XYZ file of C-alpha atoms in Angstrom:
401
model
C 0.005 -0.099 0.039
C 1.393 3.403 -0.989
C 1.693 6.184 1.433
C -0.898 8.989 1.013
C 0.024 12.807 0.244
C -0.799 13.522 3.851
C 1.590 10.904 5.195
C 4.248 12.029 2.842
C 4.208 15.550 3.723
C 4.146 14.286 7.550
C 7.093 12.719 6.996
C 9.017 15.452 5.028
C 8.212 17.590 8.070
C 9.203 15.277 10.694
C 12.434 16.650 11.177
C 11.166 20.054 11.678
C 8.611 19.243 14.176
C 11.256 19.405 17.048
C 11.613 22.878 16.434
C 7.975 23.443 16.722
C 7.559 24.133 13.097
C 4.037 23.440 11.725
C 1.497 24.889 9.694
C -2.247 24.913 9.874
C -4.103 23.385 6.925
C -7.688 22.154 5.919
C -7.357 18.310 5.341
C -9.819 18.605 2.541
C -12.170 21.065 0.476
C -15.587 19.438 0.105
C -19.176 19.936 0.185
C -20.983 19.051 3.427
C -24.878 18.589 4.057
C -25.739 19.694 7.367
C -29.232 19.837 8.862
C -30.290 22.853 10.887
C -30.019 21.810 14.497
C -27.269 19.256 13.981
C -23.745 19.245 14.110
C -21.363 21.390 12.119
C -17.318 20.596 12.014
C -14.899 23.451 10.636
C -12.061 21.423 9.704
C -8.351 22.247 10.897
C -5.270 20.451 11.305
C -1.508 20.808 11.953
C 1.191 19.605 9.524
C 3.097 17.788 10.431
C 0.653 15.779 12.647
C 2.634 16.669 15.956
C 0.809 16.884 19.031
C -1.366 19.981 20.156
C -2.165 18.790 23.588
C 0.177 21.362 25.258
C -0.409 24.229 22.640
C -2.834 27.231 22.822
C -5.918 27.129 20.416
C -8.128 29.935 19.622
C -11.011 30.242 17.507
C -12.997 33.113 16.474
C -15.870 34.347 13.988
C -16.471 37.667 12.371
C -18.490 38.437 15.580
C -16.058 37.516 18.361
C -14.344 34.823 20.052
C -16.099 31.243 19.704
C -13.704 29.101 22.358
C -10.123 29.040 23.647
C -8.086 25.949 24.420
C -5.238 26.710 27.088
C -3.726 24.586 29.747
C -5.656 21.511 28.653
C -8.992 23.496 29.439
C -11.527 24.555 26.966
C -13.615 27.995 27.498
C -16.392 28.962 25.237
C -16.916 32.508 24.111
C -20.027 34.358 24.864
C -23.018 33.068 23.271
C -21.320 29.690 22.705
C -21.737 27.879 25.992
C -22.991 24.218 25.453
C -22.401 24.536 21.907
C -18.610 24.466 21.190
C -16.083 21.813 21.633
C -12.745 20.325 20.107
C -11.830 16.994 19.230
C -9.775 16.711 22.468
C -9.144 13.005 21.992
C -7.438 13.774 18.371
C -5.393 16.828 19.678
C -2.364 14.625 19.859
C -2.469 13.851 16.184
C -2.818 17.409 15.387
C -6.545 17.737 14.793
C -7.685 21.279 16.055
C -10.997 21.244 13.991
C -14.052 23.149 15.683
C -17.192 21.307 16.553
C -20.597 23.464 16.719
C -23.596 21.803 18.196
C -27.092 23.048 16.952
C -26.169 24.539 13.970
C -28.213 27.471 12.540
C -27.991 29.577 9.338
C -26.323 32.193 11.428
C -23.332 29.913 11.723
C -22.707 30.451 8.026
C -19.581 32.747 7.660
C -15.671 33.008 8.351
C -13.988 31.320 11.143
C -10.140 31.897 12.253
C -8.053 29.338 13.949
C -4.847 30.377 15.718
C -2.538 27.932 17.223
C 0.377 29.204 19.484
C 3.341 27.093 20.496
C 6.179 28.917 22.409
C 7.051 31.708 20.309
C 5.385 30.482 17.059
C 1.943 31.585 16.091
C 0.022 30.229 13.078
C -3.557 30.946 11.964
C -5.770 30.221 9.036
C -9.301 31.297 7.994
C -11.976 28.771 7.002
C -14.977 29.988 5.201
C -18.372 28.253 5.658
C -20.861 29.120 3.261
C -24.224 27.933 1.312
C -23.310 26.330 -1.662
C -24.452 28.562 -4.554
C -25.018 25.922 -7.147
C -27.414 24.024 -4.726
C -28.935 26.571 -2.690
C -28.519 30.255 -3.534
C -26.743 32.351 -0.727
C -29.918 34.629 -0.620
C -32.120 31.639 0.064
C -31.238 30.273 3.574
C -33.284 26.925 5.073
C -34.943 28.102 8.031
C -36.927 25.485 9.546
C -35.373 22.723 11.932
C -34.097 19.613 10.471
C -33.972 21.086 6.966
C -30.655 20.229 5.176
C -28.289 22.994 4.020
C -25.800 22.360 1.272
C -22.509 23.975 2.631
C -19.034 24.829 1.060
C -15.943 24.715 3.328
C -12.821 26.128 2.247
C -9.486 28.160 3.329
C -10.302 31.781 2.744
C -7.431 33.798 1.415
C -8.558 37.016 2.496
C -8.950 38.509 6.034
C -11.354 41.270 7.048
C -9.520 44.104 8.779
C -12.059 44.191 11.526
C -11.495 40.505 12.411
C -10.504 40.192 16.053
C -6.748 39.564 16.595
C -5.406 37.661 19.739
C -1.834 38.547 21.218
C 0.283 35.540 21.311
C 2.014 36.643 24.670
C -0.859 38.189 26.554
C -1.561 36.365 29.584
C -5.028 34.673 29.606
C -7.577 34.099 32.205
C -11.277 33.063 32.456
C -12.652 36.585 31.710
C -10.325 37.277 28.539
C -12.765 35.741 26.376
C -15.671 37.958 27.715
C -13.616 40.978 27.427
C -12.476 40.516 23.879
C -16.276 39.827 22.831
C -17.383 42.900 24.719
C -14.792 45.108 23.412
C -15.949 44.053 19.803
C -19.450 44.749 20.674
C -18.451 48.147 22.040
C -16.795 49.024 18.630
C -19.242 47.732 16.576
C -22.298 49.224 18.293
C -20.608 52.473 19.285
C -22.833 54.648 16.962
C -25.666 52.252 17.060
C -25.260 51.464 13.503
C -27.057 48.557 12.380
C -29.799 47.122 9.809
C -32.199 44.346 10.023
C -31.671 41.755 7.295
C -33.724 38.636 6.096
C -32.411 35.921 3.842
C -34.899 34.977 1.440
C -36.564 31.667 0.797
C -38.585 30.504 -2.166
C -39.869 27.324 -1.332
C -40.058 25.286 2.079
C -42.203 22.233 2.859
C -43.625 22.142 6.338
C -46.438 20.287 8.122
C -49.366 22.328 9.736
C -49.027 21.891 13.479
C -45.315 22.030 13.476
C -42.845 25.003 14.365
C -41.395 27.323 11.780
C -39.081 30.626 11.921
C -39.640 34.049 10.446
C -35.856 34.972 10.013
C -34.294 38.167 10.968
C -31.179 39.437 12.236
C -28.785 42.596 12.921
C -25.900 43.202 10.685
C -23.389 43.814 11.622
C -23.944 41.018 14.097
C -23.927 42.867 17.241
C -25.855 42.119 20.396
C -29.465 42.626 20.919
C -29.647 41.653 24.586
C -30.250 45.295 25.593
C -32.529 46.341 22.724
C -36.193 46.408 22.435
C -37.685 44.143 19.741
C -41.567 44.227 18.551
C -42.789 41.521 16.300
C -46.100 42.206 14.658
C -48.445 40.094 12.507
C -50.240 42.525 10.357
C -51.214 45.235 12.870
C -51.636 42.894 16.108
C -48.284 42.742 18.310
C -47.117 38.887 18.378
C -44.634 39.382 21.014
C -42.451 42.039 22.688
C -39.102 41.903 24.167
C -37.993 44.724 26.589
C -35.860 45.005 29.446
C -34.530 41.399 28.684
C -38.245 39.901 29.193
C -40.304 38.417 26.473
C -44.057 39.226 26.548
C -46.342 36.780 24.512
C -49.435 38.744 23.496
C -52.911 37.155 24.027
C -53.709 35.011 21.266
C -50.071 33.896 20.560
C -49.580 32.566 24.355
C -47.181 29.590 24.475
C -46.907 29.911 20.356
C -44.240 32.405 20.041
C -40.765 33.015 21.369
C -37.265 34.493 20.457
C -34.053 32.827 20.318
C -33.010 34.438 23.534
C -29.672 32.595 23.610
C -28.793 33.835 20.265
C -29.629 37.688 20.900
C -26.088 38.059 21.827
C -25.265 37.315 18.078
C -27.918 39.645 16.695
C -30.395 36.952 15.940
C -33.922 38.526 16.329
C -35.642 35.579 14.514
C -39.394 34.808 15.465
C -40.251 31.241 16.479
C -43.759 30.278 15.840
C -45.409 26.891 17.113
C -48.511 25.013 16.084
C -48.246 26.571 12.383
C -51.915 27.165 10.838
C -53.169 28.873 7.900
C -54.067 31.772 9.875
C -50.308 32.229 10.493
C -49.788 33.275 6.638
C -49.357 36.942 6.066
C -47.203 40.085 6.455
C -44.825 40.109 9.683
C -43.208 43.309 10.786
C -40.109 43.588 13.023
C -39.103 46.649 14.773
C -35.760 46.864 16.764
C -34.725 50.026 18.752
C -31.692 50.713 20.532
C -31.266 54.326 22.017
C -32.373 56.958 19.404
C -32.101 54.416 16.598
C -34.838 52.108 15.193
C -34.979 49.816 12.352
C -37.742 47.895 10.959
C -38.296 45.152 8.233
C -41.544 43.546 6.859
C -41.186 39.594 5.761
C -44.104 38.255 3.834
C -44.967 34.668 4.686
C -47.104 33.110 1.584
C -48.508 29.725 0.968
C -47.806 28.483 -2.417
C -51.103 29.128 -4.302
C -50.739 26.371 -6.738
C -49.804 23.711 -4.117
C -52.567 24.871 -1.559
C -54.907 27.469 -1.503
C -55.376 29.409 1.815
C -59.217 29.077 1.767
C -58.863 25.377 1.611
C -57.526 25.247 5.348
C -55.797 21.670 5.207
C -55.933 19.606 8.166
C -53.402 19.005 11.128
C -50.353 17.498 9.953
C -50.950 18.168 6.120
C -47.627 19.469 4.357
C -47.841 22.643 2.753
C -45.305 24.863 0.946
C -44.571 28.195 2.175
C -42.551 31.084 0.679
C -40.849 33.621 2.655
C -39.308 36.786 1.760
C -38.397 40.512 2.381
C -41.399 42.748 0.909
C -41.482 46.464 0.386
C -44.949 47.135 2.196
C -45.694 50.640 2.881
C -47.798 50.775 6.227
C -50.092 53.612 6.380
C -50.516 55.799 9.488
C -53.587 54.241 10.821
C -52.108 50.841 10.617
C -48.751 52.052 12.569
C -51.140 53.688 15.232
C -52.789 50.279 15.679
C -49.343 48.558 15.776
C -48.479 51.042 18.561
C -51.783 50.448 20.683
C -51.399 46.880 20.231
C -47.861 46.728 21.610
C -48.838 49.464 24.471
C -51.512 46.702 25.440
C -49.073 44.238 25.656
C -46.791 46.319 27.788
C -49.775 47.203 30.205
C -51.084 43.549 29.859
C -54.836 44.382 28.818
C -56.929 42.834 26.408
C -59.049 45.674 25.465
C -58.236 49.097 24.141
C -60.683 50.827 26.683
C -58.964 49.368 29.556
C -55.920 51.548 28.585
C -57.939 54.444 29.793
C -58.536 52.632 33.195
C -54.829 51.847 33.565
C -53.740 55.302 32.368
C -56.131 56.801 35.012
C -54.799 54.617 38.007
C -51.246 55.262 36.980
C -51.546 58.812 36.796
C -53.073 58.792 40.245
C -50.299 56.864 41.500
C -47.740 59.300 39.909
C -49.495 62.412 41.458
C -49.461 60.411 44.729
C -45.924 59.874 44.451
C -44.983 63.373 43.251
C -46.868 64.754 46.345
C -44.975 62.434 48.439
C -41.631 63.294 47.030
C -42.436 67.172 47.500
C -43.247 66.602 51.076
C -40.076 64.879 51.687
C -37.807 67.523 49.862
C -39.722 70.020 52.078
C -38.539 67.976 55.279
C -35.192 67.654 54.058
C -35.122 71.399 53.515
C -36.192 72.067 57.025
C -33.482 69.528 58.337
C -30.900 71.469 56.311
C -31.687 74.985 57.754
C -31.471 73.480 61.285
C -28.226 71.790 60.832
C -26.072 75.047 61.083
C -28.040 76.080 64.364
C -27.455 72.339 65.880
C -24.090 72.293 65.017
C -23.336 75.642 66.823
C -25.298 75.041 69.822
C -23.514 71.700 70.194
C -20.172 73.313 69.925
C -20.991 75.971 72.442
C -22.180 72.898 75.003
C -18.908 71.188 74.385
C -16.565 73.885 74.661
C -14.391 73.435 77.936
C -13.623 76.941 78.128
C -16.919 78.373 77.842
């Protein structure tokens, strides 16, 4: 049996391994079919195949640190807890590949691997993208279990904004968090972001199952501290504010956000128990400080496959089309949206109840203001008396008086 190309290269490099000379390579460039929710492997290996057990390994994406391996311990980056790992049992063979659990379309992008051994540092960038020959980049699969055809290959260009790591800087448990927070501060210092949605032409899904209306921030900055509103037509579906998700009446236990992915800018809406009434236009609004962005996504049932009026039964498979649409909402429609969102905040089910809630809260506010004024007057009296009290006490304690 002849030796393989990789075995030959390993033999050629064996004499250099003792001096910690190595390179990072992608063992093979190939297409991979990955299901949403399954596992994604970003391949990377040392050549020659020397042990990486005692080395420092850092993986980061375009938005921040993914994980750091040092002193035989692995620390996950912010937003990757429970999702990221290395093949630790294969580190001795130079396999430093990254393993990502629960793959989602937001995982598509560039990944940089950096390996440090003594004074030598090597890095390589791997690009993970949808195969345009099978699935256009503008059409991302969004349903759990649906397959995505990926292309994984070495990227020869690095973005200037890619996070860099110092090969000599001391590492501790908070360094991953600090690097990620620093990136977010740079990316969001001017609150510059947009809402984008990846289009899909056809998606087969069963009634009664769950589906996702996709939407995320670009750049992928954190949306944890932002306010997120989702509407179906003019009705508020759910509201995220002060790190709390409020489900509106009629959608109770049916809607949610991917709260564990808000850190990465994923503000997609997840709907359970799909029915024909869920077909329509969805509007997402994201507010951060003085900046507000919005986008409208149309969810359509393919008419030649199944008419909405036919109301197929539970479990029936239908084809949906999702895409960003340029719908112009009228002033009356936006007022209805604001009213619906306010009702969600106030937790009332009838617009007339808003008047009662407003009256009650105004009464509470007036009582509070009155108490504050009285407290302020009491404090003013105390402040005026303090000099006299101090002067009297000084005279009483003066031994020479």
